[in-house]
Amino acid sequence: MERPVWAPHGIDLTRPSVARMYDYYLGGSHNFEVDRAAARTALEVWPDLPMIMRANRAFMRRAVRFAVDSGIKQFLDIGSGIPTFGNVHEVARAAAPDARVVYVDHDPVAIAHSEAIVADDDQTSVLQADLLKPDDIIGSEAVQRLIDGGEPVALMLVALLHFVGDQDSPRDIVARLRDALPPGSCLILTHATNEGYADPADEERDVYKRMGSPLIMRTRQEVLSFFDGFEVVDPGVVFYSQWRPDAADEEDPARYSGYAGFGLKR
Amino acid sequence: MSQVPPGPWAASAARTDDGSADDGIRRFAAIWSRVIDPYTATSMTRAELEEHLLPLTRRLAAILESVPFDVRPAKDIGRAMVQAHCTDPQVLSQSLTVIDAYLLLYRPPAESLPPEAARGHLARLQHAFAAGFAEALRDRTLAEQEAIAHASLAAQARAERALHASEARFRALFEGAAIGIGISDLEGNILDVNETLARMFGGRVEEFRTRNVNEFMHPDDAPHVWKQYRELIRGERDHYRFEKPYFTHNGSAVWTNLTVSLIRDQNGTPQYQVAMMEDITERKLLTDRLRYQATHDPLTGLGNRALFFERLAEAFDSGDESTRLGLCYLDLDGFKAVNDSLGHEAGDRLLVAVAERFTGCLTGRNQLVARMGGDEFVALVVDPDCPEEVAGLARRFLAALDAPVRIDGRELSVTVSIGLLECTAASMKAAQMVQAADITLYRAKAQGGNRLAVFDAEANAREITRYGLTTRLPAALEEGEFFLEYQPLVALGDGRVMGAEALVRWRHPQQGVLGPDRFVALAEQTGLIVPLGYWVLEQACRQARAWQLELEQGAPRINVNLSVRQARNPGLVNDVARILKETELDASSLHLEITESALIGAEDQALDALRELTDMGIGLALDDFGTGYSNLSYLRRIPVHTLKIDRSFISGLQHPDAPGNPRDEKIVAGLVSLAHTLDLAVTVEGVETELQAERMRALQCETAQGWYFARPGPPDRITALCAAGADRWTGGACA
Ligand SMILES: C[S@@+](CC[C@H](N)C(=O)[O-])C[C@H]1O[C@@H](n2cnc3c(N)ncnc32)[C@H](O)[C@@H]1O
């Protein structure tokens, strides 16, 4: 679909938004009836979704802490969604009070909300941009201002890349971002998969497809390929709950239907 | 992982009942966190959650012990749950279950309180807890709803501002653009155009708003413009680009570089089309003029070579192999004479007149006549309607020159020769076709001109071989493909071998041994004759010297042919002298044979060179005498020693029984006596029979050459003949 470059993205509140649906799964009320209706449809065929999202969030928290423990205090969180609680800046700040975060999302409502949340916070900024145009992100005022190019950065692509089809060359995009990172930086990434578990996702994917954000399941091998140029730390690319868990979890890890990984750029 | 049955927990808790008070609190918090964990959206680990619930548990226990009993703090604890992001309704019901089952168990109330009263307190505590939770959840939901509504409003306002700004930018762009811009719907109704576009057409903006794109057709539109237009509005393509002319309001044409783009909505449904056009009229006129100049002959206004080859290539590239093509290659007869006698200006005017007449012969748009250069023209017929069309055109060309052309009050008669060729695009390549027509033209010329020759595959093949030989000649010389044969010259008086004529041969790798008739003329044309001639001369001299060393007194002299070009080559004298020196041959042993044509028109300088050669002691023979002009005046001007009478005179004498051709014999007799009068020796060529030899002897010719004596052969044949001695061919010795 071609649109003139100068035309801004309009806001259509009659369509569900990925960010607000996600908030609903997490028990938030930052959503409208269209979002809830869409989310309920998805939940009918895939009731595990809230549990999966929580596991995803829990991984994110562990990974942010791990990054801080590795000496990384700058975070570029792309596809950050609607900040509810346990956000990157809260988690990071709890471990390192001087941590800085740039939140990036292309959803204008999510962005407006994030701005309201971090309005008085000069260690956090918010940027409306599209992952598909990585140079817009790298060159943005927000990134230039908050991120010190000489210090390592945690690039976070959490529950994001499964919305990017191969036709948009996600690997090239990740590589472009990686090349902009100084050595010692890391990539924190999660991605939906249907490996190892009966696929209940077809219809759920349909929900997203109708919204114009089709959900793309990828294999472990494919997810691993996003870590090109990164050294994946132990235990590698694994199901959410298997990544450096805090406590034992009896659940079948494949049920979380998502891979997580943490890579270091040398 | 959902409902945790309280049973086993109750059992394990009961066993540790005697522990410290705080131990009970811990146990309670552990159970509580375990049970609600699955329903919390918090990213706290379970251990953290338990840690978080510990003070809340303590406060719950404290409420039960409060005196007087005050249930209000339970509300705050319910609230605290929501603040800890435990917002799922299941959290409430699970918490109430846990409180109900374990709180009294782990924190037994004071002895003073009867069990029913304790239960009552517990129930009230639960009610307050639930109310607090519900209140907090409602507050939070409302707050979040408000927050998100705010956010969406803010986002919307921002989008609108951005839209507004972009619209303003677009407006400025639209209005200020140097290119014409027009917008229309998918039916082609024009919605808006900018000033520039209106000015380009010489109209006003409002006038366009009532018009439709379909009204803007032009007869010179490129063939696919409207097809691509329809594809665009159907959404099958996103843009197209053409050079397109439009009628302006005053009826003239404005040429534009047009780009049309389709605008779709967010769902990809086509909405509008935007046309952007740049006025390229000036540029177009200029390029048209430049192109015209590049493809037309300035003198006659006909298409030129470039145009012809372009059209030919188009016909060949049309992709249709069955396309028939007709080609006439035309060349005026005797044009050079007009140019030479009346001057170039008259020649040019003649060409203009002829071009006009040729143009008048064309009958269809599929026919083109072009000037190739000089007095050569070419006519191309693409896909002739009938087999007769091309021949008909050629005949009209011939007839067009029937009437003389008046130039400067003078009536000039010109005629034309035409080579005609018809073929399909599949059967030949373009270059082959032109070459074939050219070759065919030369057949028409050779037959006397003013006629039409039709392509003949066999004649063409012959010519192409000739052409092939020409191109191979230089390599042949380098690769040593030439060799010499020698034919003896016999003294008719005593049958001695007086000399030997060196004859060049070409051992062609594909075509075998070729005689000089096949290639000397070609070498003469290309100039290769000069190096080839010297090569022959050197070989022959070396051979002559070899015979001298071998046969001493009996060695023959050597006759070598000198071509026209060689004879006129300024280095001739030096080169011959050098070769004699290198081969150590004395000049008197060398005879050079030249033809009359070498002398005709020769500059004095060339004649001087010949004189110098004879001064050196070299003999000079005039070859093929009697076939050309036989202008005896040369004989006065150059020191020829010998006349060689052409074989054609001898062949008339060939039938032994027939009286022969008395005329030929008389001519030969006349030539011989003439030569003798001038003190020249005579050699006859082409003696094939004893009778002929007899007659020539009777006429007192000095020497003879021909098959009767010997065919040309390798040098050792000459050695053998010389060694065999005289009298071989006298008195029937050879019969
Ligand atoms: C499922 S949420 C993930 C939120 C958060 N990263 C987490 O894992 O908790 C995905 C987010 O990615 C955003 N998103 C999707 N495609 C995007 C793109 N091309 N550029 C930027 N953001 C995008 C959506 O708007 C949404 O907020």
PDB file of C-alpha atoms in Angstrom, chain B residues 156-313:
ATOM      1  CA  GLN B 156      -5.818  12.463  17.823  1.00  0.00           C
ATOM      2  CA  ALA B 157      -5.188  16.137  18.316  1.00  0.00           C
ATOM      3  CA  ARG B 158      -1.579  15.626  17.405  1.00  0.00           C
ATOM      4  CA  ALA B 159      -2.520  13.677  14.301  1.00  0.00           C
ATOM      5  CA  GLU B 160      -4.903  16.395  13.288  1.00  0.00           C
ATOM      6  CA  ARG B 161      -2.285  19.043  13.770  1.00  0.00           C
ATOM      7  CA  ALA B 162       0.125  16.965  11.748  1.00  0.00           C
ATOM      8  CA  LEU B 163      -2.519  16.465   9.099  1.00  0.00           C
ATOM      9  CA  HIS B 164      -3.261  20.114   9.052  1.00  0.00           C
ATOM     10  CA  ALA B 165       0.394  21.004   8.782  1.00  0.00           C
ATOM     11  CA  SER B 166       0.895  18.470   6.067  1.00  0.00           C
ATOM     12  CA  GLU B 167      -2.165  19.706   4.237  1.00  0.00           C
ATOM     13  CA  ALA B 168      -0.838  23.224   4.429  1.00  0.00           C
ATOM     14  CA  ARG B 169       2.494  21.998   3.145  1.00  0.00           C
ATOM     15  CA  PHE B 170       0.759  20.093   0.408  1.00  0.00           C
ATOM     16  CA  ARG B 171      -1.328  23.121  -0.540  1.00  0.00           C
ATOM     17  CA  ALA B 172       1.803  25.243  -0.751  1.00  0.00           C
ATOM     18  CA  LEU B 173       3.468  22.583  -2.833  1.00  0.00           C
ATOM     19  CA  PHE B 174       0.441  22.212  -5.058  1.00  0.00           C
ATOM     20  CA  GLU B 175       0.033  25.896  -5.631  1.00  0.00           C
ATOM     21  CA  GLY B 176       3.663  26.848  -5.898  1.00  0.00           C
ATOM     22  CA  ALA B 177       4.884  23.892  -7.934  1.00  0.00           C
ATOM     23  CA  ALA B 178       6.619  24.542 -11.215  1.00  0.00           C
ATOM     24  CA  ILE B 179       5.035  21.422 -12.599  1.00  0.00           C
ATOM     25  CA  GLY B 180       1.372  21.083 -13.444  1.00  0.00           C
ATOM     26  CA  ILE B 181      -0.602  18.988 -10.985  1.00  0.00           C
ATOM     27  CA  GLY B 182      -4.140  17.723 -11.408  1.00  0.00           C
ATOM     28  CA  ILE B 183      -6.268  15.506  -9.198  1.00  0.00           C
ATOM     29  CA  SER B 184      -9.252  13.535 -10.345  1.00  0.00           C
ATOM     30  CA  ASP B 185     -11.461  10.756  -9.121  1.00  0.00           C
ATOM     31  CA  LEU B 186     -11.508   7.284 -10.549  1.00  0.00           C
ATOM     32  CA  GLU B 187     -14.192   8.180 -13.065  1.00  0.00           C
ATOM     33  CA  GLY B 188     -11.807  10.759 -14.445  1.00  0.00           C
ATOM     34  CA  ASN B 189     -13.704  13.788 -13.124  1.00  0.00           C
ATOM     35  CA  ILE B 190     -11.166  16.483 -12.483  1.00  0.00           C
ATOM     36  CA  LEU B 191     -11.362  17.720  -8.898  1.00  0.00           C
ATOM     37  CA  ASP B 192      -8.616  20.259  -8.872  1.00  0.00           C
ATOM     38  CA  VAL B 193      -5.681  21.485 -10.872  1.00  0.00           C
ATOM     39  CA  ASN B 194      -3.004  23.962  -9.950  1.00  0.00           C
ATOM     40  CA  GLU B 195      -2.208  27.291 -11.587  1.00  0.00           C
ATOM     41  CA  THR B 196       0.788  25.916 -13.405  1.00  0.00           C
ATOM     42  CA  LEU B 197      -1.295  23.280 -15.125  1.00  0.00           C
ATOM     43  CA  ALA B 198      -3.992  25.763 -16.059  1.00  0.00           C
ATOM     44  CA  ARG B 199      -1.380  28.090 -17.500  1.00  0.00           C
ATOM     45  CA  MET B 200       0.200  25.268 -19.458  1.00  0.00           C
ATOM     46  CA  PHE B 201      -3.111  24.705 -21.192  1.00  0.00           C
ATOM     47  CA  GLY B 202      -3.827  28.384 -21.508  1.00  0.00           C
ATOM     48  CA  GLY B 203      -6.966  28.164 -19.383  1.00  0.00           C
ATOM     49  CA  ARG B 204      -8.270  28.992 -15.926  1.00  0.00           C
ATOM     50  CA  VAL B 205      -8.313  26.651 -12.938  1.00  0.00           C
ATOM     51  CA  GLU B 206     -12.143  26.652 -12.617  1.00  0.00           C
ATOM     52  CA  GLU B 207     -12.620  25.565 -16.205  1.00  0.00           C
ATOM     53  CA  PHE B 208     -10.924  22.280 -15.454  1.00  0.00           C
ATOM     54  CA  ARG B 209     -13.206  21.343 -12.559  1.00  0.00           C
ATOM     55  CA  THR B 210     -16.029  20.529 -14.954  1.00  0.00           C
ATOM     56  CA  ARG B 211     -13.965  18.418 -17.263  1.00  0.00           C
ATOM     57  CA  ASN B 212     -13.034  14.774 -17.498  1.00  0.00           C
ATOM     58  CA  VAL B 213      -9.647  13.174 -18.085  1.00  0.00           C
ATOM     59  CA  ASN B 214     -11.089  11.283 -21.046  1.00  0.00           C
ATOM     60  CA  GLU B 215     -11.506  14.509 -22.966  1.00  0.00           C
ATOM     61  CA  PHE B 216      -7.756  14.926 -23.141  1.00  0.00           C
ATOM     62  CA  MET B 217      -6.967  12.456 -25.875  1.00  0.00           C
ATOM     63  CA  HIS B 218      -4.577  13.493 -28.595  1.00  0.00           C
ATOM     64  CA  PRO B 219      -3.906  11.842 -31.964  1.00  0.00           C
ATOM     65  CA  ASP B 220      -0.185  11.615 -31.178  1.00  0.00           C
ATOM     66  CA  ASP B 221      -0.715   9.784 -27.886  1.00  0.00           C
ATOM     67  CA  ALA B 222       1.662   6.877 -27.372  1.00  0.00           C
ATOM     68  CA  PRO B 223      -0.159   3.618 -28.057  1.00  0.00           C
ATOM     69  CA  HIS B 224      -0.306   2.421 -24.452  1.00  0.00           C
ATOM     70  CA  VAL B 225      -1.227   5.591 -22.610  1.00  0.00           C
ATOM     71  CA  TRP B 226      -4.910   4.882 -22.345  1.00  0.00           C
ATOM     72  CA  LYS B 227      -4.448   1.213 -21.669  1.00  0.00           C
ATOM     73  CA  GLN B 228      -2.236   2.032 -18.708  1.00  0.00           C
ATOM     74  CA  TYR B 229      -4.694   4.684 -17.607  1.00  0.00           C
ATOM     75  CA  ARG B 230      -7.447   2.075 -17.377  1.00  0.00           C
ATOM     76  CA  GLU B 231      -5.134  -0.297 -15.518  1.00  0.00           C
ATOM     77  CA  LEU B 232      -4.371   2.466 -13.048  1.00  0.00           C
ATOM     78  CA  ILE B 233      -7.961   3.357 -12.229  1.00  0.00           C
ATOM     79  CA  ARG B 234      -8.739  -0.330 -11.828  1.00  0.00           C
ATOM     80  CA  GLY B 235      -5.974  -0.431  -9.219  1.00  0.00           C
ATOM     81  CA  GLU B 236      -3.791  -2.782 -11.265  1.00  0.00           C
ATOM     82  CA  ARG B 237      -0.872  -0.389 -11.384  1.00  0.00           C
ATOM     83  CA  ASP B 238       0.280   2.406  -9.141  1.00  0.00           C
ATOM     84  CA  HIS B 239       1.661   4.790 -11.703  1.00  0.00           C
ATOM     85  CA  TYR B 240       2.559   5.289 -15.301  1.00  0.00           C
ATOM     86  CA  ARG B 241       4.757   7.740 -17.123  1.00  0.00           C
ATOM     87  CA  PHE B 242       4.655   8.950 -20.704  1.00  0.00           C
ATOM     88  CA  GLU B 243       5.500  11.812 -22.946  1.00  0.00           C
ATOM     89  CA  LYS B 244       2.046  13.000 -23.844  1.00  0.00           C
ATOM     90  CA  PRO B 245       0.795  15.857 -25.977  1.00  0.00           C
ATOM     91  CA  TYR B 246      -2.325  17.861 -25.109  1.00  0.00           C
ATOM     92  CA  PHE B 247      -4.331  20.357 -27.048  1.00  0.00           C
ATOM     93  CA  THR B 248      -4.091  23.755 -25.455  1.00  0.00           C
ATOM     94  CA  HIS B 249      -7.089  26.068 -25.454  1.00  0.00           C
ATOM     95  CA  ASN B 250      -5.978  27.667 -28.686  1.00  0.00           C
ATOM     96  CA  GLY B 251      -5.619  24.287 -30.396  1.00  0.00           C
ATOM     97  CA  SER B 252      -1.836  24.070 -30.468  1.00  0.00           C
ATOM     98  CA  ALA B 253      -0.014  21.210 -28.775  1.00  0.00           C
ATOM     99  CA  VAL B 254       1.743  21.245 -25.472  1.00  0.00           C
ATOM    100  CA  TRP B 255       4.047  18.293 -24.923  1.00  0.00           C
ATOM    101  CA  THR B 256       4.353  17.073 -21.354  1.00  0.00           C
ATOM    102  CA  ASN B 257       6.316  14.627 -19.388  1.00  0.00           C
ATOM    103  CA  LEU B 258       3.347  13.067 -17.628  1.00  0.00           C
ATOM    104  CA  THR B 259       3.377  10.951 -14.485  1.00  0.00           C
ATOM    105  CA  VAL B 260       0.098   9.685 -13.114  1.00  0.00           C
ATOM    106  CA  SER B 261      -0.054   8.070  -9.671  1.00  0.00           C
ATOM    107  CA  LEU B 262      -2.848   6.263  -7.940  1.00  0.00           C
ATOM    108  CA  ILE B 263      -3.737   7.281  -4.402  1.00  0.00           C
ATOM    109  CA  ARG B 264      -5.215   4.572  -2.230  1.00  0.00           C
ATOM    110  CA  ASP B 265      -6.784   4.734   1.189  1.00  0.00           C
ATOM    111  CA  GLN B 266      -5.442   2.903   4.232  1.00  0.00           C
ATOM    112  CA  ASN B 267      -7.026  -0.351   3.113  1.00  0.00           C
ATOM    113  CA  GLY B 268      -5.431  -0.090  -0.275  1.00  0.00           C
ATOM    114  CA  THR B 269      -8.629   0.813  -2.097  1.00  0.00           C
ATOM    115  CA  PRO B 270      -7.991   3.202  -5.005  1.00  0.00           C
ATOM    116  CA  GLN B 271      -9.280   6.696  -4.271  1.00  0.00           C
ATOM    117  CA  TYR B 272      -7.814   9.327  -6.542  1.00  0.00           C
ATOM    118  CA  GLN B 273      -5.381   9.799  -9.327  1.00  0.00           C
ATOM    119  CA  VAL B 274      -2.809  12.519  -9.356  1.00  0.00           C
ATOM    120  CA  ALA B 275      -1.323  13.672 -12.631  1.00  0.00           C
ATOM    121  CA  MET B 276       1.910  15.608 -12.663  1.00  0.00           C
ATOM    122  CA  MET B 277       3.129  17.132 -15.855  1.00  0.00           C
ATOM    123  CA  GLU B 278       6.143  19.047 -16.922  1.00  0.00           C
ATOM    124  CA  ASP B 279       6.022  21.167 -20.063  1.00  0.00           C
ATOM    125  CA  ILE B 280       8.626  19.754 -22.415  1.00  0.00           C
ATOM    126  CA  THR B 281       7.347  21.338 -25.624  1.00  0.00           C
ATOM    127  CA  GLU B 282      10.529  23.289 -26.250  1.00  0.00           C
ATOM    128  CA  ARG B 283      12.763  20.384 -25.475  1.00  0.00           C
ATOM    129  CA  LYS B 284      10.604  18.113 -27.575  1.00  0.00           C
ATOM    130  CA  LEU B 285      10.782  20.425 -30.581  1.00  0.00           C
ATOM    131  CA  LEU B 286      14.514  20.623 -30.183  1.00  0.00           C
ATOM    132  CA  THR B 287      15.011  16.888 -29.875  1.00  0.00           C
ATOM    133  CA  ASP B 288      12.655  16.322 -32.777  1.00  0.00           C
ATOM    134  CA  ARG B 289      14.701  18.697 -34.844  1.00  0.00           C
ATOM    135  CA  LEU B 290      17.960  17.110 -33.759  1.00  0.00           C
ATOM    136  CA  ARG B 291      16.584  13.707 -34.469  1.00  0.00           C
ATOM    137  CA  TYR B 292      15.382  14.808 -37.868  1.00  0.00           C
ATOM    138  CA  GLN B 293      18.821  16.165 -38.614  1.00  0.00           C
ATOM    139  CA  ALA B 294      20.447  12.989 -37.460  1.00  0.00           C
ATOM    140  CA  THR B 295      18.257  10.818 -39.615  1.00  0.00           C
ATOM    141  CA  HIS B 296      17.898  12.843 -42.793  1.00  0.00           C
ATOM    142  CA  ASP B 297      20.107  13.772 -45.669  1.00  0.00           C
ATOM    143  CA  PRO B 298      20.399  17.540 -45.680  1.00  0.00           C
ATOM    144  CA  LEU B 299      20.783  17.735 -49.463  1.00  0.00           C
ATOM    145  CA  THR B 300      17.794  15.761 -50.664  1.00  0.00           C
ATOM    146  CA  GLY B 301      15.676  15.691 -47.505  1.00  0.00           C
ATOM    147  CA  LEU B 302      15.410  11.928 -47.829  1.00  0.00           C
ATOM    148  CA  GLY B 303      16.019   9.676 -44.863  1.00  0.00           C
ATOM    149  CA  ASN B 304      19.690   8.850 -44.468  1.00  0.00           C
ATOM    150  CA  ARG B 305      21.641   5.700 -43.842  1.00  0.00           C
ATOM    151  CA  ALA B 306      20.985   5.885 -40.110  1.00  0.00           C
ATOM    152  CA  LEU B 307      17.239   6.092 -40.616  1.00  0.00           C
ATOM    153  CA  PHE B 308      17.298   3.275 -43.110  1.00  0.00           C
ATOM    154  CA  PHE B 309      19.226   0.967 -40.779  1.00  0.00           C
ATOM    155  CA  GLU B 310      16.975   1.947 -37.908  1.00  0.00           C
ATOM    156  CA  ARG B 311      13.864   1.003 -39.874  1.00  0.00           C
ATOM    157  CA  LEU B 312      15.481  -2.154 -41.072  1.00  0.00           C
ATOM    158  CA  ALA B 313      16.425  -3.107 -37.526  1.00  0.00           C
TER     159      ALA B 313
END
